[in-house]
PDB file of C-alpha atoms (C1' of nucleotides) in Angstrom:
ATOM      1  CA  MET K  30       0.000   0.000   0.000  1.00 66.00           C
ATOM      2  CA  SER K  31       1.460   3.342  -0.978  1.00 77.00           C
ATOM      3  CA  ASP K  32       1.655   6.187   1.517  1.00 86.00           C
ATOM      4  CA  PHE K  33      -0.847   8.156  -0.499  1.00 91.00           C
ATOM      5  CA  TYR K  34      -3.669   5.707   0.096  1.00 93.00           C
ATOM      6  CA  GLU K  35      -2.740   5.202   3.720  1.00 93.00           C
ATOM      7  CA  ASN K  36      -2.918   8.942   4.270  1.00 94.00           C
ATOM      8  CA  VAL K  37      -6.256   9.143   2.515  1.00 95.00           C
ATOM      9  CA  PHE K  38      -7.741   6.400   4.672  1.00 95.00           C
ATOM     10  CA  GLU K  39      -6.344   7.959   7.796  1.00 95.00           C
ATOM     11  CA  ILE K  40      -7.919  11.307   7.013  1.00 96.00           C
ATOM     12  CA  VAL K  41     -11.278   9.774   6.156  1.00 96.00           C
ATOM     13  CA  ARG K  42     -11.265   7.930   9.472  1.00 96.00           C
ATOM     14  CA  GLN K  43     -10.702  11.256  11.242  1.00 96.00           C
ATOM     15  CA  ILE K  44     -13.922  12.699   9.874  1.00 97.00           C
ATOM     16  CA  PRO K  45     -16.320  13.079  12.819  1.00 96.00           C
ATOM     17  CA  PRO K  46     -19.776  11.493  12.518  1.00 96.00           C
ATOM     18  CA  GLY K  47     -22.298  13.839  11.015  1.00 96.00           C
ATOM     19  CA  ARG K  48     -19.656  15.762   9.082  1.00 96.00           C
ATOM     20  CA  VAL K  49     -18.578  15.472   5.464  1.00 96.00           C
ATOM     21  CA  THR K  50     -15.645  16.524   3.320  1.00 96.00           C
ATOM     22  CA  SER K  51     -14.711  16.519  -0.338  1.00 96.00           C
ATOM     23  CA  TYR K  52     -12.245  14.646  -2.484  1.00 95.00           C
ATOM     24  CA  GLY K  53     -10.521  17.837  -3.496  1.00 94.00           C
ATOM     25  CA  ALA K  54     -10.055  18.918   0.112  1.00 95.00           C
ATOM     26  CA  ILE K  55      -8.296  15.639   0.903  1.00 95.00           C
ATOM     27  CA  ALA K  56      -6.177  15.905  -2.221  1.00 93.00           C
ATOM     28  CA  ARG K  57      -5.164  19.438  -1.309  1.00 93.00           C
ATOM     29  CA  TYR K  58      -4.296  18.405   2.224  1.00 93.00           C
ATOM     30  CA  LEU K  59      -2.018  15.687   0.881  1.00 92.00           C
ATOM     31  CA  GLY K  60      -0.334  18.202  -1.399  1.00 87.00           C
ATOM     32  CA  THR K  61      -1.607  16.484  -4.513  1.00 87.00           C
ATOM     33  CA  ALA K  62      -4.160  19.072  -5.527  1.00 82.00           C
ATOM     34  CA  GLY K  63      -5.500  18.284  -8.966  1.00 82.00           C
ATOM     35  CA  SER K  64      -5.185  14.561  -8.393  1.00 87.00           C
ATOM     36  CA  SER K  65      -8.543  14.311  -6.719  1.00 90.00           C
ATOM     37  CA  ARG K  66      -9.414  11.376  -8.942  1.00 91.00           C
ATOM     38  CA  MET K  67      -6.817   9.336  -7.101  1.00 92.00           C
ATOM     39  CA  VAL K  68      -8.753   9.966  -3.915  1.00 94.00           C
ATOM     40  CA  GLY K  69     -11.711   8.377  -5.638  1.00 93.00           C
ATOM     41  CA  TRP K  70      -9.618   5.321  -6.445  1.00 93.00           C
ATOM     42  CA  ALA K  71      -8.528   5.178  -2.848  1.00 93.00           C
ATOM     43  CA  MET K  72     -12.148   5.047  -1.794  1.00 94.00           C
ATOM     44  CA  ASN K  73     -12.632   2.169  -4.180  1.00 92.00           C
ATOM     45  CA  LEU K  74      -9.875   0.318  -2.349  1.00 91.00           C
ATOM     46  CA  SER K  75     -11.348   1.288   0.982  1.00 93.00           C
ATOM     47  CA  HIS K  76     -13.806  -1.572   0.718  1.00 91.00           C
ATOM     48  CA  HIS K  77     -10.968  -4.069   0.819  1.00 90.00           C
ATOM     49  CA  GLN K  78      -9.424  -2.506   3.885  1.00 91.00           C
ATOM     50  CA  GLN K  79      -9.814  -4.447   7.078  1.00 90.00           C
ATOM     51  CA  ILE K  80     -10.208  -1.248   9.039  1.00 92.00           C
ATOM     52  CA  TYR K  81     -13.538   0.395   8.359  1.00 94.00           C
ATOM     53  CA  VAL K  82     -13.325   3.536   6.246  1.00 95.00           C
ATOM     54  CA  PRO K  83     -16.395   5.814   6.328  1.00 96.00           C
ATOM     55  CA  ALA K  84     -16.296   6.567   2.628  1.00 96.00           C
ATOM     56  CA  HIS K  85     -19.881   7.780   2.756  1.00 96.00           C
ATOM     57  CA  ARG K  86     -18.642  10.931   4.490  1.00 97.00           C
ATOM     58  CA  VAL K  87     -16.687  11.890   1.393  1.00 96.00           C
ATOM     59  CA  VAL K  88     -18.659  13.598  -1.344  1.00 96.00           C
ATOM     60  CA  ASN K  89     -17.811  15.832  -4.262  1.00 94.00           C
ATOM     61  CA  ARG K  90     -17.377  19.584  -4.080  1.00 93.00           C
ATOM     62  CA  ASN K  91     -21.109  20.225  -4.531  1.00 93.00           C
ATOM     63  CA  GLY K  92     -22.119  17.810  -1.793  1.00 94.00           C
ATOM     64  CA  LEU K  93     -23.458  15.396  -4.393  1.00 94.00           C
ATOM     65  CA  LEU K  94     -23.317  11.687  -3.584  1.00 94.00           C
ATOM     66  CA  THR K  95     -21.537  10.704  -6.758  1.00 94.00           C
ATOM     67  CA  GLY K  96     -20.052   7.572  -5.244  1.00 92.00           C
ATOM     68  CA  LYS K  97     -23.204   5.995  -3.953  1.00 93.00           C
ATOM     69  CA  ILE K  98     -23.121   3.519  -6.816  1.00 90.00           C
ATOM     70  CA  HIS K  99     -19.988   1.910  -5.435  1.00 92.00           C
ATOM     71  CA  PHE K 100     -21.662   0.908  -2.231  1.00 92.00           C
ATOM     72  CA  GLY K 101     -23.595  -2.277  -1.827  1.00 87.00           C
ATOM     73  CA  SER K 102     -26.770  -0.534  -2.855  1.00 89.00           C
ATOM     74  CA  PRO K 103     -27.309   3.020  -4.129  1.00 89.00           C
ATOM     75  CA  ASP K 104     -29.415   3.844  -1.080  1.00 92.00           C
ATOM     76  CA  GLU K 105     -26.876   2.540   1.400  1.00 94.00           C
ATOM     77  CA  MET K 106     -24.757   5.700   1.332  1.00 94.00           C
ATOM     78  CA  ARG K 107     -27.758   7.949   1.892  1.00 95.00           C
ATOM     79  CA  GLU K 108     -29.000   5.840   4.771  1.00 95.00           C
ATOM     80  CA  LEU K 109     -25.588   5.782   6.411  1.00 96.00           C
ATOM     81  CA  LEU K 110     -25.445   9.568   6.265  1.00 96.00           C
ATOM     82  CA  GLU K 111     -28.963  10.101   7.518  1.00 96.00           C
ATOM     83  CA  ASN K 112     -28.194   7.628  10.269  1.00 96.00           C
ATOM     84  CA  GLU K 113     -25.512  10.040  11.451  1.00 96.00           C
ATOM     85  CA  GLY K 114     -27.809  13.020  11.309  1.00 95.00           C
ATOM     86  CA  VAL K 115     -26.831  14.237   7.838  1.00 96.00           C
ATOM     87  CA  ASN K 116     -29.900  15.046   5.787  1.00 95.00           C
ATOM     88  CA  VAL K 117     -29.706  14.001   2.172  1.00 94.00           C
ATOM     89  CA  GLU K 118     -32.098  15.268  -0.433  1.00 92.00           C
ATOM     90  CA  ASN K 119     -32.096  14.228  -4.052  1.00 91.00           C
ATOM     91  CA  ASP K 120     -28.646  12.609  -3.715  1.00 92.00           C
ATOM     92  CA  CYS K 121     -27.355  15.882  -2.327  1.00 94.00           C
ATOM     93  CA  VAL K 122     -26.233  16.736   1.216  1.00 95.00           C
ATOM     94  CA  THR K 123     -28.390  19.526   2.597  1.00 93.00           C
ATOM     95  CA  ALA K 124     -26.533  22.321   4.392  1.00 92.00           C
ATOM     96  CA  PHE K 125     -23.354  20.909   2.914  1.00 93.00           C
ATOM     97  CA  ALA K 126     -21.453  24.146   3.550  1.00 92.00           C
ATOM     98  CA  ARG K 127     -22.351  24.008   7.226  1.00 93.00           C
ATOM     99  CA  LEU K 128     -21.367  20.353   7.658  1.00 95.00           C
ATOM    100  CA  PHE K 129     -18.211  20.627   5.603  1.00 95.00           C
ATOM    101  CA  TRP K 130     -15.158  19.355   7.450  1.00 96.00           C
ATOM    102  CA  ASP K 131     -11.897  20.777   6.118  1.00 94.00           C
ATOM    103  CA  PRO K 132      -8.844  18.634   6.951  1.00 95.00           C
ATOM    104  CA  MET K 133      -6.658  21.689   6.408  1.00 93.00           C
ATOM    105  CA  LYS K 134      -8.299  23.413   9.369  1.00 93.00           C
ATOM    106  CA  GLU K 135      -9.270  20.476  11.563  1.00 91.00           C
ATOM    107  CA  LEU K 136      -6.065  18.466  11.325  1.00 88.00           C
ATOM    108  CA  PRO K 137      -2.654  19.609  12.606  1.00 82.00           C
TER     109      PRO K 137
ATOM    110  C1'  DA H   7       2.195  -1.336 -25.012  1.00 53.98           C
ATOM    111  C1'  DC H   8      -1.741   1.707 -25.694  1.00 53.98           C
ATOM    112  C1'  DG H   9      -6.179   3.700 -25.363  1.00 53.98           C
ATOM    113  C1'  DT H  10     -10.090   4.328 -22.380  1.00 53.98           C
ATOM    114  C1'  DT H  11     -12.126   5.163 -18.198  1.00 53.98           C
ATOM    115  C1'  DG H  12     -13.147   7.277 -13.974  1.00 53.98           C
ATOM    116  C1'  DA H  13     -16.288   8.047  -6.288  1.00 53.98           C
ATOM    117  C1'  DC H  14     -12.968  15.104  -9.435  1.00 53.98           C
ATOM    118  C1'  DC H  15     -11.553  20.140  -9.788  1.00 53.98           C
ATOM    119  C1'  DT H  16     -10.400  24.511 -11.790  1.00 53.98           C
ATOM    120  C1'  DA H  17     -10.487  27.696 -15.384  1.00 53.98           C
ATOM    121  C1'  DT H  18     -12.111  29.918 -19.399  1.00 53.98           C
ATOM    122  C1'  DA H  19     -15.935  31.321 -22.701  1.00 53.98           C
TER     123       DA H  19
ATOM    124  C1'  DG T   9     -25.830  31.485 -15.289  1.00 53.98           C
ATOM    125  C1'  DT T  10     -24.536  26.989 -17.975  1.00 53.98           C
ATOM    126  C1'  DA T  11     -21.028  24.848 -21.172  1.00 53.98           C
ATOM    127  C1'  DT T  12     -16.881  23.052 -22.608  1.00 53.98           C
ATOM    128  C1'  DA T  13     -11.767  22.032 -22.059  1.00 53.98           C
ATOM    129  C1'  DG T  14      -7.964  20.597 -19.855  1.00 53.98           C
ATOM    130  C1'  DG T  15      -5.374  18.313 -16.275  1.00 53.98           C
ATOM    131  C1'  DC T  16      -4.604  14.627 -13.056  1.00 53.98           C
ATOM    132  C1'  DC T  17      -2.637   9.460 -12.774  1.00 53.98           C
ATOM    133  C1'  DA T  18      -3.828   4.618 -11.443  1.00 53.98           C
ATOM    134  C1'  DA T  19      -6.367   0.543 -13.067  1.00 53.98           C
ATOM    135  C1'  DC T  20      -8.384  -2.263 -16.748  1.00 53.98           C
ATOM    136  C1'  DG T  21      -9.085  -4.618 -21.286  1.00 53.98           C
TER     137       DG T  21
END
DNA sequence: ACGTTGACCTATA
DNA sequence: GTATAGGCCAACG
């Protein structure tokens, strides 16, 4: 496992319940801004990780649940979020700006 | 080996 | 305000 993926998983695990962040924010925090697609790949691998990675807390810049397809069922991601108190409407996180969790600010 | 494909983002028109 | 273009780089066929 490369350091890049390990860092991605570690950040995603740090996301508090009920908060969300974006792929780009993680990429920027890792210093690989512009390579946000790699963060998406990392999420794909997150399923194979033995340690649970809350990939449902990572959405795109608009708060859209673009990755819901990659879960067991398309509704699983939405239910996981709502289970944590995050309201999802039309595959979009409501009050996304308010719930946004920026690793640049929240992590040392 | 090469072209295509993405859980994306930013910039320009 | 939407639309298109370009960049990113690892996996897959």
